[in-house]
Coordinates of C-alpha atoms in Angstrom, one line a residue:
M1 CA 2.9 19.4 18.3
S2 CA 6.1 19.7 16.4
S3 CA 6.2 21.9 13.3
Q4 CA 6.0 20.3 9.9
P5 CA 9.4 19.7 8.2
P6 CA 10.4 22.4 5.7
R7 CA 8.6 22.3 2.4
S8 CA 9.4 23.9 -0.9
D9 CA 7.1 26.5 -2.3
A10 CA 3.8 25.0 -3.5
G11 CA 3.0 27.9 -5.9
D12 CA 1.3 27.8 -9.3
D13 CA 3.2 25.7 -11.9
S14 CA 1.5 25.8 -15.3
E15 CA 3.7 23.0 -16.7
R16 CA 1.9 20.6 -14.4
R17 CA -1.6 21.4 -15.6
D18 CA -1.8 18.8 -18.3
A19 CA -3.4 15.4 -17.9
D20 CA -0.1 13.7 -17.0
R21 CA -0.1 15.7 -13.7
F22 CA -2.8 13.5 -12.3
A23 CA -1.3 10.2 -13.2
G24 CA 1.0 10.0 -10.2
E25 CA 4.1 7.9 -9.6
K26 CA 3.2 5.8 -6.6
D27 CA 2.9 2.0 -6.4
D28 CA -0.6 0.8 -7.1
D29 CA -0.9 -0.9 -3.6
L30 CA -0.2 2.3 -1.6
P31 CA -3.4 3.4 0.2
S32 CA -2.5 7.0 -0.2
K33 CA -3.2 6.9 -3.9
D34 CA -6.8 7.1 -2.9
V35 CA -6.3 10.7 -1.8
T36 CA -3.4 12.0 -3.9
E37 CA -3.9 10.8 -7.5
G38 CA -6.3 11.5 -10.3
A39 CA -8.2 14.6 -11.4
E40 CA -11.0 13.8 -9.0
R41 CA -8.6 14.2 -6.1
A42 CA -7.7 17.8 -6.9
P43 CA -9.7 19.0 -3.8
H44 CA -7.8 16.5 -1.6
R45 CA -4.5 17.7 -2.9
S46 CA -5.6 21.3 -2.4
M47 CA -6.1 20.5 1.3
F48 CA -2.6 19.1 1.5
R49 CA -1.1 22.1 -0.3
A50 CA -2.7 24.3 2.4
M51 CA -0.5 22.6 4.9
G52 CA 2.7 23.2 2.8
F53 CA 3.0 19.9 1.1
D54 CA 4.2 20.0 -2.5
D55 CA 4.2 17.9 -5.6
E56 CA 7.2 15.9 -4.5
D57 CA 5.5 15.1 -1.2
L58 CA 2.3 14.1 -2.9
S59 CA 4.1 11.6 -5.1
S60 CA 5.8 10.1 -2.0
P61 CA 4.5 7.5 0.5
I62 CA 2.5 9.0 3.3
V63 CA 3.9 8.0 6.7
G64 CA 1.9 8.6 9.8
V65 CA 3.6 9.7 13.0
P66 CA 1.2 9.2 15.8
N67 CA 2.5 11.2 18.8
P68 CA 1.1 11.2 22.3
A69 CA 3.2 14.2 23.4
A70 CA 1.7 16.0 26.4
D71 CA 2.6 18.0 29.4
I72 CA 0.7 15.4 31.5
T73 CA 3.7 13.2 32.3
P74 CA 7.5 13.4 32.1
C75 CA 7.3 10.2 30.0
N76 CA 5.8 12.2 27.2
V77 CA 6.8 15.8 27.7
H78 CA 9.7 15.5 25.2
L79 CA 8.0 13.4 22.5
D80 CA 7.6 16.4 20.2
D81 CA 11.4 16.4 19.8
V82 CA 11.6 12.7 19.4
A83 CA 8.8 12.8 16.7
A84 CA 10.6 15.7 15.0
A85 CA 13.7 13.6 14.6
A86 CA 11.7 10.7 13.2
I87 CA 10.1 13.2 10.8
D88 CA 13.5 14.3 9.6
G89 CA 14.4 10.7 8.9
I90 CA 11.2 10.1 7.0
D91 CA 11.7 13.3 4.9
A92 CA 15.3 12.5 4.1
A93 CA 14.5 9.0 3.0
G94 CA 11.8 10.2 0.6
G95 CA 8.6 9.9 2.5
M96 CA 5.8 12.4 3.3
P97 CA 5.5 12.5 7.1
I98 CA 2.2 13.5 8.7
E99 CA 2.2 13.8 12.4
F100 CA -1.0 13.5 14.4
G101 CA -1.8 13.3 18.1
T102 CA -3.4 10.8 20.4
V103 CA -4.1 10.6 24.1
T104 CA -2.0 9.6 27.1
I105 CA -2.6 9.0 30.8
S106 CA 0.1 9.4 33.4
D107 CA -0.1 6.2 35.4
A108 CA 2.1 7.7 38.1
I109 CA 0.0 10.8 38.6
S110 CA -3.3 9.0 38.4
M111 CA -2.1 6.2 40.7
G112 CA -4.1 5.7 43.8
T113 CA -7.0 7.8 42.5
E114 CA -10.2 7.1 40.8
G115 CA -8.5 8.5 37.7
M116 CA -6.3 5.4 37.4
K117 CA -9.4 3.6 36.0
A118 CA -8.6 5.5 32.7
S119 CA -5.2 4.0 32.3
L120 CA -5.9 0.6 30.6
I121 CA -8.8 2.2 28.7
S122 CA -6.3 4.6 27.2
R123 CA -4.4 1.6 25.7
E124 CA -7.6 0.8 23.8
V125 CA -8.3 4.4 22.9
I126 CA -4.7 4.9 21.5
A127 CA -5.0 1.7 19.4
D128 CA -8.4 2.7 18.1
S129 CA -7.4 6.3 17.4
V130 CA -4.3 5.4 15.5
E131 CA -6.2 2.8 13.5
L132 CA -8.9 5.4 12.7
V133 CA -6.6 8.1 11.5
S134 CA -4.5 5.6 9.5
F135 CA -7.6 4.2 7.9
G136 CA -9.4 7.4 7.3
E137 CA -6.5 9.4 5.9
R138 CA -5.2 6.4 3.8
M139 CA -1.7 6.3 5.2
D140 CA 0.9 4.0 3.8
A141 CA 3.0 3.4 6.9
L142 CA 3.6 4.3 10.5
V143 CA 6.3 5.3 12.9
T144 CA 4.5 4.9 16.2
V145 CA 5.9 7.1 19.0
A146 CA 5.4 6.1 22.7
G147 CA 6.3 7.2 26.2
C148 CA 4.1 6.3 29.2
D149 CA 3.1 2.8 29.9
K150 CA -0.1 2.3 27.9
N151 CA 1.3 4.2 24.9
L152 CA 3.6 1.3 24.1
P153 CA 1.1 -1.6 23.8
G154 CA -1.5 0.8 22.3
M155 CA 0.8 1.8 19.5
M156 CA 2.0 -1.7 18.8
M157 CA -1.7 -3.0 18.8
A158 CA -2.5 -0.3 16.2
A159 CA 0.5 -1.2 14.0
I160 CA -0.5 -4.9 14.1
R161 CA -4.2 -4.2 13.5
T162 CA -3.6 -2.0 10.5
D163 CA -0.7 -4.2 9.3
L164 CA 0.9 -1.2 7.6
P165 CA 4.7 -1.1 7.3
S166 CA 5.6 0.2 10.7
V167 CA 8.5 0.9 13.1
F168 CA 8.0 1.3 16.8
L169 CA 9.8 4.2 18.5
Y170 CA 10.2 4.5 22.2
G171 CA 10.7 7.9 23.8
G172 CA 13.3 6.6 26.3
S173 CA 13.5 6.5 30.0
I174 CA 14.3 9.1 32.7
M175 CA 17.7 9.1 34.4
P176 CA 17.6 8.2 38.1
G177 CA 17.5 10.8 40.7
R178 CA 20.0 11.1 43.6
H179 CA 19.0 11.2 47.2
D180 CA 21.0 10.4 50.3
G181 CA 23.9 9.2 48.2
R182 CA 21.9 6.6 46.2
D183 CA 20.0 6.4 42.9
V184 CA 16.3 6.7 43.4
T185 CA 13.2 6.5 41.2
I186 CA 9.5 7.2 41.6
V187 CA 9.0 3.9 43.3
Q188 CA 11.1 5.0 46.3
V189 CA 8.8 7.9 46.7
F190 CA 5.7 5.7 46.7
E191 CA 7.4 3.4 49.3
G192 CA 8.4 6.5 51.2
V193 CA 4.7 7.3 51.7
G194 CA 4.3 3.9 53.5
A195 CA 7.4 4.5 55.6
Y196 CA 6.1 8.0 56.6
A197 CA 2.7 6.6 57.6
Q198 CA 4.5 4.2 59.9
G199 CA 6.7 6.8 61.4
E200 CA 9.8 5.3 59.7
M201 CA 10.5 8.4 57.6
S202 CA 10.3 12.0 58.5
G203 CA 8.2 14.5 56.6
E204 CA 11.4 16.4 55.7
E205 CA 13.1 13.3 54.3
L206 CA 10.0 12.4 52.3
D207 CA 9.9 16.0 50.9
E208 CA 13.6 15.8 49.9
L209 CA 13.0 12.4 48.2
E210 CA 10.0 13.8 46.3
R211 CA 12.1 16.7 45.0
H212 CA 15.0 14.6 43.7
A213 CA 13.5 11.3 42.4
C214 CA 12.5 12.5 38.9
P215 CA 15.2 14.8 37.5
G216 CA 13.8 15.3 33.9
A217 CA 12.0 13.8 30.9
G218 CA 11.5 10.2 30.2
S219 CA 9.6 7.1 31.3
C220 CA 10.1 5.7 34.8
G221 CA 13.7 4.4 34.9
G222 CA 13.5 0.8 36.3
M223 CA 12.3 -2.3 34.6
F224 CA 8.8 -1.1 35.1
T225 CA 6.0 -1.3 32.5
A226 CA 7.3 1.2 30.0
N227 CA 10.9 -0.2 29.9
T228 CA 9.6 -3.7 29.9
M229 CA 7.4 -3.1 26.9
A230 CA 10.2 -1.2 25.1
S231 CA 12.5 -4.2 25.7
I232 CA 9.7 -6.4 24.4
S233 CA 9.4 -4.3 21.2
E234 CA 12.9 -5.4 20.4
A235 CA 12.2 -9.0 21.2
L236 CA 9.1 -9.0 19.1
G237 CA 11.0 -7.5 16.2
L238 CA 8.8 -4.4 15.9
A239 CA 11.7 -2.1 16.9
P240 CA 15.4 -2.4 15.9
L241 CA 17.7 -4.1 18.4
G242 CA 19.4 -1.6 20.7
S243 CA 16.6 1.0 20.3
A244 CA 15.0 0.6 23.7
S245 CA 17.7 1.7 26.2
P246 CA 19.1 5.1 25.1
P247 CA 17.8 7.6 27.7
A248 CA 15.2 10.2 26.8
E249 CA 17.5 13.2 27.2
N250 CA 20.4 11.8 25.2
E251 CA 21.5 12.4 21.7
E252 CA 21.4 8.6 21.0
R253 CA 17.7 8.8 21.5
Y254 CA 17.3 11.2 18.6
A255 CA 19.6 9.1 16.4
V256 CA 17.3 6.1 17.1
A257 CA 14.3 8.3 16.2
E258 CA 15.9 9.5 12.9
R259 CA 16.9 5.9 12.0
A260 CA 13.3 4.8 12.6
G261 CA 12.1 7.3 10.1
E262 CA 14.6 6.1 7.5
L263 CA 13.8 2.5 8.2
V264 CA 10.1 2.8 7.7
L265 CA 10.8 3.7 4.0
D266 CA 12.8 0.6 3.6
C267 CA 9.8 -1.3 5.1
I268 CA 7.5 0.3 2.5
E269 CA 9.9 -0.5 -0.4
N270 CA 10.2 -4.1 0.6
D271 CA 6.5 -4.4 1.7
R272 CA 7.6 -5.5 5.2
R273 CA 4.7 -5.5 7.6
P274 CA 4.0 -6.6 11.2
S275 CA 2.4 -9.8 9.8
D276 CA 5.8 -10.6 8.2
V277 CA 7.6 -10.2 11.5
L278 CA 5.3 -11.6 14.2
T279 CA 5.1 -15.3 14.8
R280 CA 4.6 -17.7 17.7
E281 CA 8.4 -17.6 18.0
S282 CA 8.5 -13.8 18.3
F283 CA 6.1 -14.0 21.2
E284 CA 8.1 -16.7 22.9
N285 CA 11.2 -14.5 22.5
A286 CA 9.3 -11.6 24.1
I287 CA 8.2 -13.7 27.1
A288 CA 11.8 -14.9 27.5
V289 CA 13.1 -11.3 27.7
Q290 CA 10.3 -10.3 30.1
T291 CA 11.0 -13.2 32.5
A292 CA 14.8 -13.0 32.2
M293 CA 14.9 -9.3 33.0
G294 CA 12.3 -9.3 35.8
G295 CA 9.8 -7.3 33.7
S296 CA 6.4 -6.0 34.6
T297 CA 3.4 -8.2 35.1
N298 CA 1.5 -5.8 32.8
A299 CA 3.4 -7.3 29.9
V300 CA 1.4 -10.5 30.4
L301 CA -1.8 -8.5 29.8
H302 CA -0.3 -6.6 26.9
L303 CA 1.4 -9.5 25.1
L304 CA -1.9 -11.5 25.2
A305 CA -3.6 -8.5 23.6
L306 CA -0.8 -8.1 21.0
A307 CA -0.9 -11.8 20.2
G308 CA -4.7 -11.6 19.7
E309 CA -4.3 -8.8 17.2
A310 CA -1.7 -10.8 15.4
D311 CA -3.7 -14.0 15.3
V312 CA -0.9 -15.8 17.2
D313 CA -2.1 -18.5 19.6
L314 CA -0.8 -17.4 23.1
T315 CA -2.3 -18.3 26.5
I316 CA -1.5 -17.2 30.0
E317 CA -0.1 -20.7 30.7
D318 CA 2.6 -20.0 28.1
F319 CA 4.1 -17.4 30.4
D320 CA 4.6 -19.8 33.2
E321 CA 6.0 -22.5 31.0
I322 CA 8.6 -20.2 29.4
S323 CA 9.4 -18.6 32.8
R324 CA 10.1 -22.1 34.3
R325 CA 12.8 -22.7 31.6
T326 CA 14.2 -19.2 31.4
P327 CA 16.4 -18.0 34.3
K328 CA 16.4 -14.5 35.6
I329 CA 19.7 -13.0 34.6
A330 CA 19.2 -9.2 35.0
D331 CA 18.7 -7.6 38.5
L332 CA 17.0 -4.3 37.8
Q333 CA 14.5 -2.3 39.8
P334 CA 12.1 -3.0 41.4
G335 CA 13.7 -6.3 42.5
G336 CA 17.3 -5.0 42.2
S337 CA 18.9 -1.5 42.4
R338 CA 19.8 -0.7 38.8
V339 CA 17.9 1.1 36.1
M340 CA 17.6 1.1 32.3
N341 CA 20.5 3.5 31.8
D342 CA 22.8 1.1 33.6
L343 CA 21.8 -1.6 31.1
H344 CA 22.3 0.8 28.2
E345 CA 25.8 1.6 29.3
V346 CA 26.8 -2.1 28.9
G347 CA 25.0 -2.7 25.5
G348 CA 21.3 -2.6 26.2
V349 CA 18.7 -5.3 25.7
P350 CA 20.8 -7.1 23.0
V351 CA 23.2 -8.2 25.8
V352 CA 20.4 -10.1 27.4
I353 CA 19.1 -11.5 24.1
R354 CA 22.5 -12.7 23.1
R355 CA 23.0 -14.6 26.4
L356 CA 19.5 -16.3 26.0
L357 CA 20.3 -17.1 22.3
E358 CA 23.6 -18.7 23.1
A359 CA 21.9 -20.8 25.8
G360 CA 19.3 -22.1 23.3
L361 CA 16.5 -20.2 25.1
Y362 CA 15.8 -17.8 22.2
H363 CA 14.7 -18.1 18.6
G364 CA 17.6 -16.5 16.6
D365 CA 15.8 -17.0 13.3
A366 CA 12.9 -14.8 14.2
M367 CA 12.5 -11.9 11.8
T368 CA 12.9 -8.2 12.7
V369 CA 11.6 -5.0 11.3
T370 CA 15.0 -4.5 9.5
G371 CA 14.4 -7.5 7.3
R372 CA 17.2 -9.4 9.1
T373 CA 16.8 -12.1 11.7
V374 CA 17.6 -11.6 15.4
A375 CA 20.9 -13.5 15.0
E376 CA 21.9 -11.4 11.9
E377 CA 21.0 -8.2 13.8
L378 CA 23.2 -9.2 16.7
A379 CA 26.1 -9.9 14.3
E380 CA 25.5 -6.5 12.7
L381 CA 25.7 -4.8 16.1
E382 CA 28.9 -6.7 17.0
A383 CA 30.5 -5.8 13.7
A384 CA 29.7 -2.1 14.2
G385 CA 31.1 -2.1 17.7
D386 CA 27.7 -1.3 19.2
L387 CA 27.5 -4.5 21.2
P388 CA 30.6 -5.3 23.3
D389 CA 32.1 -8.8 23.6
D390 CA 30.3 -10.6 26.4
D391 CA 33.5 -11.3 28.3
A392 CA 34.3 -7.6 28.3
I393 CA 31.1 -6.6 30.1
E394 CA 31.5 -5.8 33.7
A395 CA 28.1 -5.4 35.4
D396 CA 27.2 -6.7 38.8
F397 CA 23.5 -6.7 37.9
L398 CA 23.9 -9.0 34.9
Y399 CA 24.3 -12.8 35.3
S400 CA 25.1 -15.7 33.1
V401 CA 22.5 -18.3 32.2
D402 CA 24.7 -20.9 33.9
E403 CA 24.9 -18.9 37.1
P404 CA 21.7 -16.8 37.1
K405 CA 20.3 -14.5 39.7
Q406 CA 17.4 -17.0 40.0
A407 CA 17.0 -20.4 38.4
E408 CA 13.6 -19.5 37.0
G409 CA 12.2 -16.3 35.4
A410 CA 10.4 -13.7 37.4
I411 CA 6.9 -14.3 36.1
K412 CA 4.7 -16.9 37.7
V413 CA 1.1 -17.9 36.9
L414 CA -0.8 -19.2 39.8
K415 CA -4.1 -21.2 39.7
G416 CA -6.4 -22.7 42.2
N417 CA -9.9 -22.3 43.5
L418 CA -9.4 -18.6 43.9
A419 CA -8.1 -18.2 40.4
P420 CA -9.4 -20.9 38.0
D421 CA -8.3 -18.9 35.0
G422 CA -5.0 -17.8 36.5
A423 CA -3.4 -15.0 38.4
V424 CA 0.0 -13.3 37.8
L425 CA 2.9 -12.7 40.1
K426 CA 6.3 -11.2 39.6
V427 CA 8.9 -12.6 41.9
T428 CA 11.2 -9.9 43.3
G429 CA 12.3 -11.9 46.4
D430 CA 12.2 -15.5 47.3
D431 CA 11.4 -17.9 44.5
A432 CA 10.2 -20.5 47.0
F433 CA 7.7 -18.1 48.7
H434 CA 4.9 -19.9 50.6
H435 CA 2.4 -17.9 52.6
E436 CA -0.8 -18.8 54.5
G437 CA -3.0 -16.4 56.5
P438 CA -6.4 -14.8 57.1
A439 CA -8.0 -12.8 54.3
R440 CA -8.6 -9.1 54.9
V441 CA -11.2 -8.3 52.3
F442 CA -11.7 -4.9 50.7
E443 CA -14.2 -3.9 48.0
N444 CA -11.9 -1.3 46.5
E445 CA -8.4 0.1 46.5
E446 CA -9.2 3.1 48.7
D447 CA -10.4 1.0 51.6
A448 CA -7.4 -1.2 51.4
M449 CA -5.0 1.8 51.4
A450 CA -6.7 3.2 54.5
Y451 CA -6.2 -0.1 56.3
V452 CA -2.5 -0.3 55.4
Q453 CA -1.9 3.3 56.5
S454 CA -3.9 2.9 59.7
G455 CA -1.2 0.7 61.2
D456 CA -3.6 -2.2 61.6
I457 CA -1.9 -4.4 59.1
E458 CA -0.5 -7.6 60.7
S459 CA 2.2 -10.1 59.8
G460 CA 0.5 -13.0 58.0
D461 CA -2.3 -11.0 56.5
V462 CA -3.6 -11.7 53.0
I463 CA -5.0 -8.4 51.7
V464 CA -7.8 -9.1 49.1
I465 CA -8.8 -6.2 46.9
R466 CA -11.7 -7.0 44.5
N467 CA -14.1 -5.3 42.1
E468 CA -11.0 -3.7 40.5
G469 CA -10.9 -5.9 37.4
P470 CA -11.3 -4.9 33.7
R471 CA -15.1 -4.7 34.1
G472 CA -15.5 -4.3 37.8
G473 CA -13.3 -1.2 38.1
P474 CA -13.7 -0.7 35.3
G475 CA -10.3 -0.4 33.9
M476 CA -8.2 -2.6 36.2
R477 CA -6.4 0.0 38.2
E478 CA -2.7 -0.4 39.0
M479 CA -2.1 -0.3 42.8
L480 CA 1.5 0.8 43.3
G481 CA 0.2 3.1 46.1
V482 CA -1.1 0.2 48.2
T483 CA 1.7 -2.3 47.4
A484 CA 4.4 0.3 48.1
A485 CA 2.7 1.3 51.3
V486 CA 2.8 -2.4 52.4
V487 CA 6.5 -2.5 51.6
G488 CA 7.2 0.8 53.2
A489 CA 5.5 -0.3 56.3
G490 CA 8.0 -3.2 56.6
H491 CA 5.8 -6.0 55.4
E492 CA 7.4 -6.9 52.1
D493 CA 8.0 -10.5 53.0
D494 CA 5.2 -11.4 55.6
V495 CA 2.1 -10.0 54.0
A496 CA 0.6 -11.1 50.7
L497 CA -1.9 -9.1 48.5
L498 CA -4.1 -10.4 45.8
T499 CA -6.5 -8.5 43.5
D500 CA -8.4 -8.8 40.3
G501 CA -6.8 -5.4 39.4
R502 CA -3.2 -4.8 38.3
F503 CA 0.1 -3.7 39.7
S504 CA 2.6 -1.2 38.5
G505 CA 5.8 -2.5 37.0
G506 CA 7.4 -0.9 40.1
T507 CA 5.6 -3.2 42.5
R508 CA 7.7 -5.6 44.6
G509 CA 6.8 -8.2 47.1
P510 CA 4.3 -11.1 47.1
M511 CA 1.6 -9.2 45.2
I512 CA -0.7 -11.3 43.0
G513 CA -2.8 -9.6 40.4
H514 CA -5.0 -10.3 37.3
V515 CA -7.0 -12.8 39.4
A516 CA -9.5 -14.3 36.9
P517 CA -12.4 -14.6 36.7
E518 CA -12.8 -11.2 38.3
A519 CA -15.3 -10.5 41.1
A520 CA -17.6 -8.5 38.9
V521 CA -18.5 -11.5 36.7
G522 CA -18.8 -14.0 39.6
G523 CA -15.2 -15.0 40.1
P524 CA -14.3 -16.8 43.3
I525 CA -12.4 -13.8 44.6
G526 CA -15.8 -12.2 45.0
L527 CA -16.8 -14.9 47.4
V528 CA -14.0 -14.6 49.9
E529 CA -14.9 -13.4 53.4
D530 CA -12.9 -11.8 56.2
G531 CA -10.9 -14.5 58.0
D532 CA -11.0 -17.1 55.3
H533 CA -7.7 -19.0 55.2
V534 CA -5.8 -18.2 52.0
T535 CA -2.7 -20.0 50.6
V536 CA -0.2 -18.5 48.3
D537 CA 2.3 -21.2 47.1
I538 CA 4.7 -20.1 44.4
P539 CA 6.6 -23.4 44.0
N540 CA 3.3 -25.3 43.4
R541 CA 1.7 -22.3 41.6
D542 CA -1.3 -22.5 43.9
L543 CA -3.6 -19.7 44.9
S544 CA -6.5 -21.1 47.0
V545 CA -8.9 -20.5 49.8
D546 CA -9.6 -23.2 52.4
L547 CA -13.2 -23.8 51.3
S548 CA -14.7 -26.9 49.9
D549 CA -16.4 -26.9 46.4
D550 CA -19.7 -27.2 48.2
E551 CA -19.0 -24.1 50.3
I552 CA -17.9 -22.1 47.3
E553 CA -21.1 -23.2 45.4
A554 CA -23.3 -22.2 48.3
R555 CA -21.7 -18.7 48.5
A556 CA -22.0 -18.4 44.7
A557 CA -25.7 -19.1 44.9
D558 CA -26.2 -16.1 47.2
W559 CA -23.9 -13.8 45.1
E560 CA -25.5 -10.9 43.3
A561 CA -23.7 -9.1 40.5
P562 CA -22.8 -5.5 41.5
E563 CA -24.3 -2.6 39.7
P564 CA -21.9 -1.1 37.1
P565 CA -20.1 1.8 38.8
Y566 CA -20.7 4.1 35.8
E567 CA -23.9 4.5 33.8
G568 CA -22.5 6.4 30.9
G569 CA -19.5 7.8 29.1
V570 CA -16.2 6.2 28.2
L571 CA -15.8 4.3 31.5
A572 CA -19.2 2.6 31.1
K573 CA -18.6 1.8 27.4
Y574 CA -15.2 0.2 27.9
G575 CA -16.3 -1.4 31.2
R576 CA -19.0 -3.2 29.2
D577 CA -16.7 -4.3 26.4
F578 CA -13.6 -5.6 28.3
A579 CA -12.7 -9.2 28.1
S580 CA -11.0 -11.2 30.9
A581 CA -7.6 -10.4 32.1
A582 CA -6.7 -14.0 31.2
D583 CA -7.2 -13.0 27.6
G584 CA -5.5 -9.6 27.7
A585 CA -8.4 -7.4 28.8
V586 CA -9.1 -6.5 25.2
T587 CA -12.1 -4.8 23.7
N588 CA -11.6 -5.5 20.0
P589 CA -14.9 -7.3 19.0
R590 CA -13.0 -9.7 16.8
L591 CA -11.2 -11.0 19.9
T592 CA -14.0 -10.9 22.4
R593 CA -16.8 -12.3 20.3
E594 CA -17.7 -15.8 21.5

């Protein structure tokens, strides 16, 4: 972890030994008074002094800096430096920064393995651990640092749950690699695996692609899950506008971090908390940004979880309703060819927000962490020259609301007798996609992957992967390996895939996830048999199997719940506690208790 900021000498000072020494100077409502003030807290202060904190620190608000830095993933490998810049800002603004660690899972490295079951669980562990430390150590505020996919919602969930004055701080995205004269990301490597399996790419080319796709630190560069959630942090108001897009290895990223440290002291001074920022309108703004930018389907899961923590009424149907009225105006990977840095160079997420606001598709009066509204923040950015005039922006991947890339947003929610509680699709191709074909049923991701790589996949197939939901997996694995292999094998447009698991934000093609109820709790996806005729109809939002209600009921009568795949440990515990994907796959008892 990064070193503590410089502290003055904490040596013996006899002038402070009188009774006044214990009175303190903090506001009465700061939790840290519990551990820093009064004669009875002398042992507590002694522990702080052992770490180099002095009297000035102990009279200041304590700001926690949870940091998931790790050598596990390029998304997080640089976060010590990002956290250090935030600590500098906290220290300069008069706070007492305390850094502490939490876990992370590399989605890209665990992808396609049994280990991917840990990914969504890590979101819950991050939220729980930050809550525990903040509660146990009586912290006054938080600057939550995040890199890889589940870090972002986990940190935001913790900030909302504790309701401490908080600023969200993203670690930034990786720059694209270069291969064969084009920008590439990790998604092209996953798709290369499918192309190699089909003989469409040589081993030498796949090796070269592997070596050049990820040139340094930062989260995956397209509008995948991390960048989607970072953009959403701005839309929710939990992070300042313009903070999501500066790349990881860029001086602007460290300026953003230092500003976050300074801003959190302003939040403390003005008693500005997540509950003062988050409203129904904030979440509608977040969904508008997600759908307009072609963001990850995972944001559906995470926004439902965040709304639950914030006591904001949000349902899966809201995503489809907002997507229908919000056009897609940014063409970024995986549907397009551009990455987050391209958006940053023309003004970042505020460019998209401004276009939606001017079209009446965004709530400009929603509050932000700065204490100003979205509209006021945009005006501040324009006045400072940090947001160019819209008519001066030249970007072939950005569209106007009047002439969008697609008339509707990218997120679609399908229902039908295969998904009574809903399923989620991100459109990266044809908005009017309609597909019918025979089901090819697999009980897990590995068997489906073997089928795709065997060369047996046929045009018209509907690949069904079940028992990968929040409880059935457990952990609702992402399946970029399978979806990328399907695309790499040349079946992006003529094969559909549906699952009660999840997809990476890098997935493209007609891939339907979050099918609910999941197979493990008796959902209809668990009743499908090989050869059943399945329909995927995006315009009519239908996901169905050609079976009558009586046939479904007859199969359900013969269905037996599978044995839990794990008998003990963290996977068994969280597998037991997960709620439905339709409700965000949360484990917080307050949200799952009937």
